[in-house]
Coordinates of C-alpha atoms in Angstrom, one line a residue:
X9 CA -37.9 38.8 22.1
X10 CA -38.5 35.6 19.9
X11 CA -35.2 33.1 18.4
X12 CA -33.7 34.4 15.6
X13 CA -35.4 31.5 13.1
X14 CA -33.3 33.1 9.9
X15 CA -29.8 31.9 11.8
X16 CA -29.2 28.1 11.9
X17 CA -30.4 26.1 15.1
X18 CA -27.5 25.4 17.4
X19 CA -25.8 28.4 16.1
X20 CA -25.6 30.0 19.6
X21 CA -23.3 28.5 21.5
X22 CA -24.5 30.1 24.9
X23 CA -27.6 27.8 24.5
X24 CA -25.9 24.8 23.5
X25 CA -25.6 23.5 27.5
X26 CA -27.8 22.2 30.0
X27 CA -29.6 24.7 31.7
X28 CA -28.5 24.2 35.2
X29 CA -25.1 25.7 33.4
X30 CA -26.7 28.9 33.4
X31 CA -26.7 29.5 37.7
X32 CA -23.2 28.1 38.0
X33 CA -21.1 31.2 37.6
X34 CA -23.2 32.5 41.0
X35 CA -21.7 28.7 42.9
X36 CA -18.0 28.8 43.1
X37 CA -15.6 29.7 45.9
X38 CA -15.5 33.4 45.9
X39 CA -11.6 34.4 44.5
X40 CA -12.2 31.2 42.2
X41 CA -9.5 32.0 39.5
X42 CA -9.2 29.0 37.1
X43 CA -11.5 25.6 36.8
X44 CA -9.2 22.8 35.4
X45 CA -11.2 19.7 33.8
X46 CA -10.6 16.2 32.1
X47 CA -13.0 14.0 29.9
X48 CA -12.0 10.2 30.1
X49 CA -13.7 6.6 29.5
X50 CA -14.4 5.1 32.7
X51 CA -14.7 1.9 31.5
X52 CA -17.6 -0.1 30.2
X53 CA -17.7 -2.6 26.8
X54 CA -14.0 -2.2 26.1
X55 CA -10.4 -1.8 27.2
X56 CA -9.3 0.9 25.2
X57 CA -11.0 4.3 23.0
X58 CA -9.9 5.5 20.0
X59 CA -9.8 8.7 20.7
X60 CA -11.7 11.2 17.3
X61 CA -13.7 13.6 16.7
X62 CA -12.6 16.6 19.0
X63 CA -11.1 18.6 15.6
X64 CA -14.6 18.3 13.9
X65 CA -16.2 20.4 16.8
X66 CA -13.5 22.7 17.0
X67 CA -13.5 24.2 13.6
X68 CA -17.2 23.8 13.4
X69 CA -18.6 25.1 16.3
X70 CA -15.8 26.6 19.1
X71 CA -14.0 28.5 16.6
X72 CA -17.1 30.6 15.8
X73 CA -16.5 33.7 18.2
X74 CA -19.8 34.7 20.4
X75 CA -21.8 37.8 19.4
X76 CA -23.6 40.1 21.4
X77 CA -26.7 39.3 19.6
X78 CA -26.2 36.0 20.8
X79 CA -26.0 37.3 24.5
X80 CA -29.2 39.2 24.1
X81 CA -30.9 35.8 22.9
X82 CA -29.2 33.9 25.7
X83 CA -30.6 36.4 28.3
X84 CA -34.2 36.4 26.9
X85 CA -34.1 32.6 26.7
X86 CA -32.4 31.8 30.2
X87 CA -35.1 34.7 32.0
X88 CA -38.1 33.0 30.7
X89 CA -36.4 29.6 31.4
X90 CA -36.3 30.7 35.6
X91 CA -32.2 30.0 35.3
X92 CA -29.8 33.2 36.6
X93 CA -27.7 34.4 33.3
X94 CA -24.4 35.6 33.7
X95 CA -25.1 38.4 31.0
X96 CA -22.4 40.6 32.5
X97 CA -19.3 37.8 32.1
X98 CA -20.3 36.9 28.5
X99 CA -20.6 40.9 27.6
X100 CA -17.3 40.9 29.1
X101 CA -16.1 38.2 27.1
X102 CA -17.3 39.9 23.9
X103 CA -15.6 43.2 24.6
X104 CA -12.5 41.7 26.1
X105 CA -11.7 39.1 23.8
X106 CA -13.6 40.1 20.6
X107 CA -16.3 36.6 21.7
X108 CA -13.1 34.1 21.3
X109 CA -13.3 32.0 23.9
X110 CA -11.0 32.1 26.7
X111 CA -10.6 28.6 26.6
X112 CA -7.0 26.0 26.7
X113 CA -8.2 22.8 24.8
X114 CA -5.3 20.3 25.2
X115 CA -6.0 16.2 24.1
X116 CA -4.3 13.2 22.8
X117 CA -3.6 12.9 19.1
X118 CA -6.7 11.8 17.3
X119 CA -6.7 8.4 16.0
X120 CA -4.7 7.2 19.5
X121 CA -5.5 4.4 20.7
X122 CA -5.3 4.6 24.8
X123 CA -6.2 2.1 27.6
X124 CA -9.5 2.9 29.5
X125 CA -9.5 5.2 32.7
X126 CA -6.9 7.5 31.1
X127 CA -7.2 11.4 30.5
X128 CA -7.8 12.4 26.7
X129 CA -8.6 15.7 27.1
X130 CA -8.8 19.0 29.7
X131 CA -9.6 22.1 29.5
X132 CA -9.2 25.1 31.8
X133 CA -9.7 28.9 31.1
X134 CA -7.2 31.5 30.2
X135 CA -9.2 34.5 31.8
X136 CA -9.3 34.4 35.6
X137 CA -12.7 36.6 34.8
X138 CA -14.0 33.4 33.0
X139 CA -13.7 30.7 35.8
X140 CA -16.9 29.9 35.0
X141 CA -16.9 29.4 31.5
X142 CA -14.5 25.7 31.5
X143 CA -17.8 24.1 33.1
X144 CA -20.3 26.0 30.9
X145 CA -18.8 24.0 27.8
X146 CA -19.0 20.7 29.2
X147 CA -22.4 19.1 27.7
X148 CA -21.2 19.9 24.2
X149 CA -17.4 19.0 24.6
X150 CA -18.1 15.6 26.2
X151 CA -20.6 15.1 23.5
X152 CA -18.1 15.9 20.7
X153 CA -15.8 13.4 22.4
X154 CA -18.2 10.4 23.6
X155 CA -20.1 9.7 20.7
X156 CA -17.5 9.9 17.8
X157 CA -14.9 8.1 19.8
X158 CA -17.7 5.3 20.5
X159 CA -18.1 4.6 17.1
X160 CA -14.6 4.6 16.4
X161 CA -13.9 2.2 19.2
X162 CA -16.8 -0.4 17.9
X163 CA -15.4 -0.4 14.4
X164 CA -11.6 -0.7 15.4
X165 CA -13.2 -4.1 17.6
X166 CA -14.3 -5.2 14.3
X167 CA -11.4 -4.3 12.4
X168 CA -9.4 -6.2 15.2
X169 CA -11.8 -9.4 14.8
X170 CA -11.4 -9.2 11.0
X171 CA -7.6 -8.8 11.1
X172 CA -7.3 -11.9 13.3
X173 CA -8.9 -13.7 11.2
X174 CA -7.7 -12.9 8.0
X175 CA -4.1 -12.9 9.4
X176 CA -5.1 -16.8 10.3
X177 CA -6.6 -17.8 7.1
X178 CA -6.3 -15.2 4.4
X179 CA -3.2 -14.2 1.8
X180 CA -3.2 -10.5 2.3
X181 CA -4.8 -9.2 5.5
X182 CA -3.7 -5.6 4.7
X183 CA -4.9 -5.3 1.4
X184 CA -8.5 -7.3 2.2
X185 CA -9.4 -5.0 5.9
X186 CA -10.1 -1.7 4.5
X187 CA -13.2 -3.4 3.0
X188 CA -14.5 -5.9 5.1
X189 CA -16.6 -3.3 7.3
X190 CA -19.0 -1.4 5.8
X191 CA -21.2 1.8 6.9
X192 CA -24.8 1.2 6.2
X193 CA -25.9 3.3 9.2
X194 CA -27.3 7.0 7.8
X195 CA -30.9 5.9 7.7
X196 CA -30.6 4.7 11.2
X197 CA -29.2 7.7 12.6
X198 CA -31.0 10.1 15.1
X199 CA -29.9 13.6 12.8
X200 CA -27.6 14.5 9.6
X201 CA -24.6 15.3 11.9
X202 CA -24.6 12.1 13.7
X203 CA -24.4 10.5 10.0
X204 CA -21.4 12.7 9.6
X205 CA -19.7 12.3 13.0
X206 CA -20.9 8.7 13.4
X207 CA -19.8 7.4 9.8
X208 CA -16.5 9.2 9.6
X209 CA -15.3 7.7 12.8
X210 CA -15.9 4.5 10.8
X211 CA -14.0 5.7 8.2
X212 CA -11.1 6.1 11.1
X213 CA -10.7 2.1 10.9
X214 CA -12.4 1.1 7.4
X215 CA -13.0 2.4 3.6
X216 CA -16.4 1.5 2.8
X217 CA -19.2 3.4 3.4
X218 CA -22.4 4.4 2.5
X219 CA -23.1 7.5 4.2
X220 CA -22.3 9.8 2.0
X221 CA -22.3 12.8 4.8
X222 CA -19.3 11.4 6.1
X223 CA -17.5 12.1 3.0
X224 CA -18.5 15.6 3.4
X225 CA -17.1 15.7 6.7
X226 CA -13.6 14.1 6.0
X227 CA -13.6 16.8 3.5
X228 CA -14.7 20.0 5.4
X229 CA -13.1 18.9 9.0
X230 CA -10.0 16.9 8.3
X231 CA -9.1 17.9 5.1
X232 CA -9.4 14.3 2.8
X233 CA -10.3 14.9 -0.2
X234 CA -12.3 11.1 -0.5
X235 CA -12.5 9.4 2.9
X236 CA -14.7 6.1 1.4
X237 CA -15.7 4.1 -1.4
X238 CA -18.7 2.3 -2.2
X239 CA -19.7 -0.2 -5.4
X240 CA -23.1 -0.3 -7.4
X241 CA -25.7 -2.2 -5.0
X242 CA -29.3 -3.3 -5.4
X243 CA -32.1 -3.1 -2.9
X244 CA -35.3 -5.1 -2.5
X245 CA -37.2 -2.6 -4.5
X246 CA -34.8 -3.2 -7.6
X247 CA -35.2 -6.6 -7.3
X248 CA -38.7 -7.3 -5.9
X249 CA -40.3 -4.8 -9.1
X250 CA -39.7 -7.5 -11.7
X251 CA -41.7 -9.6 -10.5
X252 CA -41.2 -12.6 -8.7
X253 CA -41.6 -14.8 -11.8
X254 CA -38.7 -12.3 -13.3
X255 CA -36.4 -12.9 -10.8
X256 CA -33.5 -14.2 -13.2
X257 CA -34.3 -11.1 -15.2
X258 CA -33.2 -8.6 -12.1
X259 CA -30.5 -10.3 -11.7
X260 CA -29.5 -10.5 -15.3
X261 CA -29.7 -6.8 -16.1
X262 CA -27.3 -6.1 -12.7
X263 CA -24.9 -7.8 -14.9
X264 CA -25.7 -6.0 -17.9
X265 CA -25.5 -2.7 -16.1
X266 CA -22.5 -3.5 -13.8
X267 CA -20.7 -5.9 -15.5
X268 CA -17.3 -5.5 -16.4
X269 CA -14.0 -6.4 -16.0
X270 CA -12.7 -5.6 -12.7
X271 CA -15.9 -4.1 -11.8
X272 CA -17.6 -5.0 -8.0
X273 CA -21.2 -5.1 -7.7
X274 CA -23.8 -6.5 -5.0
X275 CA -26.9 -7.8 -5.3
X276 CA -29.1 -8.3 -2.4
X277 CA -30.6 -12.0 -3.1
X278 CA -33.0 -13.0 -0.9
X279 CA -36.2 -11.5 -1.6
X280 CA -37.5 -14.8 -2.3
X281 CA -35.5 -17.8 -1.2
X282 CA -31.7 -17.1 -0.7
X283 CA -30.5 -20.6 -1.6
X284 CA -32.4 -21.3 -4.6
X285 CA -31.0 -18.0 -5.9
X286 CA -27.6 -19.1 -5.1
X287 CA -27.9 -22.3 -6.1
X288 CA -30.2 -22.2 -9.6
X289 CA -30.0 -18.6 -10.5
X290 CA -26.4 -17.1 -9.9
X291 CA -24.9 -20.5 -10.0
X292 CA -26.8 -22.2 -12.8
X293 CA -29.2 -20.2 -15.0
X294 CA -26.6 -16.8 -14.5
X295 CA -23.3 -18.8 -14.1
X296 CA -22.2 -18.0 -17.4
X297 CA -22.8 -14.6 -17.9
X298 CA -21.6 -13.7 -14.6
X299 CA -18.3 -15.4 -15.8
X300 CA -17.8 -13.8 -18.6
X301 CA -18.3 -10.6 -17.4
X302 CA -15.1 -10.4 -15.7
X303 CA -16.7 -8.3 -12.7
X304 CA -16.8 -10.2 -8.9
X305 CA -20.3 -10.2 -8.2
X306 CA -21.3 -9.8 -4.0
X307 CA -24.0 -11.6 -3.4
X308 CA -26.3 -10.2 0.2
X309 CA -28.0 -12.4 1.6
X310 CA -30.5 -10.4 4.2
X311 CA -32.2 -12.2 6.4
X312 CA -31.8 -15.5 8.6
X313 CA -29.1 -16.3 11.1
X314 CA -26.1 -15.1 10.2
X315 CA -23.8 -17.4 10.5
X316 CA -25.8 -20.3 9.4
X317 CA -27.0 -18.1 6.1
X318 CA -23.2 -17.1 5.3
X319 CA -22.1 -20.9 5.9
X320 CA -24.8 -22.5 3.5
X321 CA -24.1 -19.7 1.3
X322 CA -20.6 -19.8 1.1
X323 CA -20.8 -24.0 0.4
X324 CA -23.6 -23.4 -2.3
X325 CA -21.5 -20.9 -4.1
X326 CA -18.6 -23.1 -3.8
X327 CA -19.9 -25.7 -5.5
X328 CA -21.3 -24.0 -8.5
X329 CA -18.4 -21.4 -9.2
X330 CA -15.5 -23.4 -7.3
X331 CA -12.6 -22.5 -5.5
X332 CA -9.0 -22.1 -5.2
X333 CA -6.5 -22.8 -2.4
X334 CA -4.7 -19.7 -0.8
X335 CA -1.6 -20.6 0.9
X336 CA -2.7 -20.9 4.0
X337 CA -4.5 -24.1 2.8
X338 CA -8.6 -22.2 3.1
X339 CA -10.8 -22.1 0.6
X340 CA -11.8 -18.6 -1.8
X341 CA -14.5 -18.3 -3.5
X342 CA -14.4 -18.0 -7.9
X343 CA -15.7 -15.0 -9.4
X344 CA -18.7 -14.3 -6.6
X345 CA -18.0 -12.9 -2.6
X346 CA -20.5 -12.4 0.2
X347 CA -21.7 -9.7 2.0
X348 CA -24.1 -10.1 5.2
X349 CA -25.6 -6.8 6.0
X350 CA -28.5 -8.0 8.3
X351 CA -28.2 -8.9 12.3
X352 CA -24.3 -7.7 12.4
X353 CA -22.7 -6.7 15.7
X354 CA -19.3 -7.5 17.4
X355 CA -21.1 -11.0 18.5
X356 CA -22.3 -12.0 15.5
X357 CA -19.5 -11.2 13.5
X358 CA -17.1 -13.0 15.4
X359 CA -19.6 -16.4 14.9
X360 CA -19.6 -15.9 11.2
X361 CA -16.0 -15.8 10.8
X362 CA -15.7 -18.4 13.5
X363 CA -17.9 -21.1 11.3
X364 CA -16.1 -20.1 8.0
X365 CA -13.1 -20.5 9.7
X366 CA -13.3 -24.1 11.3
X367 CA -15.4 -25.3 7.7
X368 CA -12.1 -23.8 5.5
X369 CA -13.5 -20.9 4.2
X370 CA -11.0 -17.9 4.0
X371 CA -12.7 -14.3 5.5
X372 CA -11.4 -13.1 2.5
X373 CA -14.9 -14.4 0.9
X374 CA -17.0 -12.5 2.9
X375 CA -17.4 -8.7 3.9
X376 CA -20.2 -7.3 6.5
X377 CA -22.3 -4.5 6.8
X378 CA -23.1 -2.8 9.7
X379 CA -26.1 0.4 9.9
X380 CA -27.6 0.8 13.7
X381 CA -25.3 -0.9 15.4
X382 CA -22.5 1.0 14.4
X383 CA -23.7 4.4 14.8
X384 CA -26.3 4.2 17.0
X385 CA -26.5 1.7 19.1
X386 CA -24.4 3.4 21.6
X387 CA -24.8 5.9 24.3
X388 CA -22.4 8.0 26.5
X389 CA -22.4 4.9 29.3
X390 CA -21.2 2.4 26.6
X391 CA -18.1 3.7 27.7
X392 CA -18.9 5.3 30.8
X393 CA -18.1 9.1 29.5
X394 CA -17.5 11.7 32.3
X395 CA -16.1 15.5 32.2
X396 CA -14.7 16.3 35.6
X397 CA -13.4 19.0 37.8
X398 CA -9.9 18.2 39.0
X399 CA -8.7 21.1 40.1
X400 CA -9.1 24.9 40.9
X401 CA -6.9 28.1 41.5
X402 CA -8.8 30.0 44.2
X403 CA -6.8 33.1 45.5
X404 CA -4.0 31.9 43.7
X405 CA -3.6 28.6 45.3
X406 CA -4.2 25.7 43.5
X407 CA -6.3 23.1 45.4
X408 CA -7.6 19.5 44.2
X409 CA -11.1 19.2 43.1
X410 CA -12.9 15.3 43.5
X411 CA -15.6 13.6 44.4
X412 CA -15.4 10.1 45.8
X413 CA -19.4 8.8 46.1
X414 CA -19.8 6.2 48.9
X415 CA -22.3 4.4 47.1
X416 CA -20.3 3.6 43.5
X417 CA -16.5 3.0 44.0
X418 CA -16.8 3.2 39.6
X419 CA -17.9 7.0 40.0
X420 CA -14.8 8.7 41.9
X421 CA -13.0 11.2 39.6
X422 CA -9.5 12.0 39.8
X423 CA -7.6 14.9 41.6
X424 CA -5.3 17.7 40.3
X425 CA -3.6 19.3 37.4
X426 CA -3.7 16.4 34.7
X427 CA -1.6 14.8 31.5
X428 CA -1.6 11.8 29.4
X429 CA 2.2 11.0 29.4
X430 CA 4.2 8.0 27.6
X431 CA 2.1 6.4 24.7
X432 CA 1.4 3.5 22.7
X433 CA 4.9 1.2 22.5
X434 CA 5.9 2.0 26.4
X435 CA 2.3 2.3 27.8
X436 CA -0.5 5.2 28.8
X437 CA -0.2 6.4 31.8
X438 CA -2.6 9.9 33.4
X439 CA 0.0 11.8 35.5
X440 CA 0.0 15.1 37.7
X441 CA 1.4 17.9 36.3
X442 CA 1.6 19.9 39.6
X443 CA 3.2 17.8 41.8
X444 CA 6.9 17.3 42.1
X445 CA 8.1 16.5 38.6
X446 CA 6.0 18.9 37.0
X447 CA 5.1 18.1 33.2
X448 CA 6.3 14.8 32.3
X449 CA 9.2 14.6 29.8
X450 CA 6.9 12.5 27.3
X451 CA 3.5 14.2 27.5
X452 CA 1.6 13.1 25.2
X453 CA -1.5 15.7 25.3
X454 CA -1.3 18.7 22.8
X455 CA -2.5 21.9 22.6
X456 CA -5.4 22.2 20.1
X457 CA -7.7 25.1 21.0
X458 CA -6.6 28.2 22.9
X459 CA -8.2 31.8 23.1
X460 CA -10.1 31.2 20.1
X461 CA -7.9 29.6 17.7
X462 CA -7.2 25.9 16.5
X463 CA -3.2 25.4 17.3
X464 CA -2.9 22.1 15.8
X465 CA -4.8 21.0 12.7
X466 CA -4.6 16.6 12.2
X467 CA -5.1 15.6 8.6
X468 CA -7.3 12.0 8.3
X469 CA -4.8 10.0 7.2
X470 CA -2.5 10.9 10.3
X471 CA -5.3 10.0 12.4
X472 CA -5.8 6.7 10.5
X473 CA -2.5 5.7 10.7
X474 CA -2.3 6.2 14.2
X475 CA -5.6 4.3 14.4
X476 CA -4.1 1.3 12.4
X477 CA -1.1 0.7 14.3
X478 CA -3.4 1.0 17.5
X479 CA -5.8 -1.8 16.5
X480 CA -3.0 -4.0 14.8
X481 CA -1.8 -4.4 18.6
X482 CA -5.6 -4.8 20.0
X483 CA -5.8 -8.1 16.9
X484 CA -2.7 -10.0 17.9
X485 CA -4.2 -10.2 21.2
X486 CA -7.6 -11.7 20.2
X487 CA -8.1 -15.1 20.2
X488 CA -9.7 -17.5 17.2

């Protein structure tokens, strides 16, 4: 028997694991009843996740019920593969439960954001006869978890950068963040989900994008109708096919095209020499038009050290456009703004605001862009990602389930039935729920996925809220 190449690939979900999941079922205590699991950070580049992303593979993948053509497949695949199948237990599931899986999803609001080392999700069967089936879902649950909830924590650090600064040197922090981060990462994603995963976990934290799939998923997973925004925005080849001698003549016919009142428009500028364009071209030979337009024209500078290539920017376009004087006594640029697109991550963007800052220039004057290192360069030990056994119900006794490795303190996993209680204004703390209180009064994990079926839907501007208030905190913490 050959795959089915007609269906779409990853469309069975009894071959969307690791095959070592495939003997497993044949390794437990006999009278094993119930496998109780948790997914947490366990540390790594930051303090705190922001939790997203576990809805999207709910209603895309989990909810799908399992088929017994997708058993048959399975068991072809796995007894060519050499692994033991547990054809029996899925058949069973199919019969039994019409392929929905016997499964209790329960996590922490999406869009929370929760101190490191802290439970954000567990799972645990429903069907004694399914013990083995919490495990088998591991390597795509963690997956739906880790990588969306990366991305979202790296652009929450850069919203919380952004916000400190413009809350030090800016008029109107709120109304300037949603647009100082934007998504420029499709092209340098591994695959067409990633783009949507990856770039609507920006979206979480900011409202400019350029990856376009993310839009589709805000629509098709969390219901938002338009999750980002972008503006009219040239590229090298735009520029570079005039001619160098025409360079003035690119530039001209962006403002012909883009021009107008109230419009926003960029134009990457350094194809030749990024100064003399700033300096002779938008600011002398261009000045005018780009005036009279009425439009704020972006200007990108893409290449050279960021922070020295913003700075020398910024005091070239000063001088030929001028400024005004916000009321916190820094500089903002007239008519033109920057956005630096090339060499961005958390480092560098904290220097360029840094140097604007100290030489008066408001971050209001200057947006980034960020592609790779926003949603790629990151992998599940950014954050130290782990799914773990906690606890099992063998012959109807519960018993804790650890492991404590003598060689890396980091790698011990916790023990028992498990909750996130409490929450952002009175702290996070991971609980038991099987010892003497039983479930705490303010539990804070909900039930999203049981036997088949999504019990709790989150719409994407609940989650951003919840995101906003989250990082707001994380900012007033952050030094200059």
């Amino acid at each position: 028997m050959t795959s089915n190449l007609s269906s779409p690939l990853g469309s069975n979900l009894l071959l969307r694991t690791d095959s070592y999941k495939a003997s497993h079922w044949l390794q437990y205590p006999p009278g094993t009843q119930t496998v109780f699991s948790y997914v947490e950070s366990r540390g790594g580049a930051f303090r705190h996740a922001v939790f997203f992303g576990l809805q999207a593979w709910l209603r895309e993948y989990l909810s799908t019920p399992i088929t017994r053509d997708d058993v048959d497949e399975a068991t072809a695949i796995f007894g060519l593969h050499g692994e033991p199948f547990n054809r029996e237990g899925w058949l069973r599931l199919v019969e039994r439960h019409g392929g929905r899986l016997p499964l209790r999803i329960r996590a922490v609001p999406e869009g929370s954001v929760v101190p490191m080392h802290n439970v954000l999700a567990t799972v645990e069967n429903t069907d004694p006869d399914c013990f083995w089936l919490t495990s088998y879902v591991e390597t795509e649950l963690l997956r739906a978890i880790w990588y969306p909830t990366t991305v979202a924590t790296i652009s929450a650090a850069a919203k919380a950068i952004l916000l400190r600064y413009l809350e030090a040197n800016s008029d109107d922090p709120e109304g300037q963040i949603g647009f100082k981060l934007h998504d420029f990462g499709a092209r340098g994603v591994s695959s067409n989900e990633s783009a949507a995963l990856g770039g609507l976990a920006h979206l979480v934290n900011f409202q400019g994008t350029d990856t376009v799939m993310a839009l589709v998923a805000g629509r098709r997973w969390y219901g938002c109708e338009m999750a980002g925004f972008s503006i009219p925005a040239a590229e090298h080849s735009t520029i570079t096919g005039w001619g160098r001698d025409h360079e003035a003549d690119a530039y001209r016919n962006m403002v012909a095209q883009f021009g107008r009142p109230g419009a926003v428009f960029a134009v990457v500028s350094d194809s030749y020499d990024i100064f003399n364009a700033c300096d002779r071209l938008w600011g002398g030979e261009l000045k005018e038009a780009v005036e009279r337009s009425g439009a704020t024209l972006v200007v990108r500078p893409d290449s050279g050290d960021p922070a020295e290539t913003v700075l020398k920017v910024a005091h070239i376009l000063a001088a030929r456009f001028g400024t005004t004087t916000n009321r916190k006594g820094y500089r903002v640029l007239k008519t033109v703004r920057i956005i630096q697109g090339d060499g961005i991550d958390l480092r560098s963007l904290r220097t360029v605001l840094a140097n604007l800052h100290h030489h008066g220039f408001a971050a209001e004057n200057v947006a980034f862009g960020m592609g790779g290192g926003l949603l790629q360069q990151c992998n599940r030990d950014t954050m130290q990602w782990a799914m773990k056994c906690s606890a099992m119900q063998v012959d109807g006794a519960w018993r804790d389930v650890f492991k404590q490795p003598v060689g890396d303190a980091s790698k011990a996993s916790k023990k028992g039935r498990l909750t996130l209680a409490g929450g952002a204004a009175d702290g996070w703390r991971t609980v038991r729920i099987d010892g003497p209180g039983g479930m705490p009064a303010d539990d804070a994990l909900e039930t999203v996925f049981e036997d088949g079926e999504l019990r709790r839907m989150q719409g994407f501007d609940d989650v951003r809220a919840r995101a906003a208030a989250g990082v707001a905190r994380l900012a007033d913490a952050l030094p200059l």
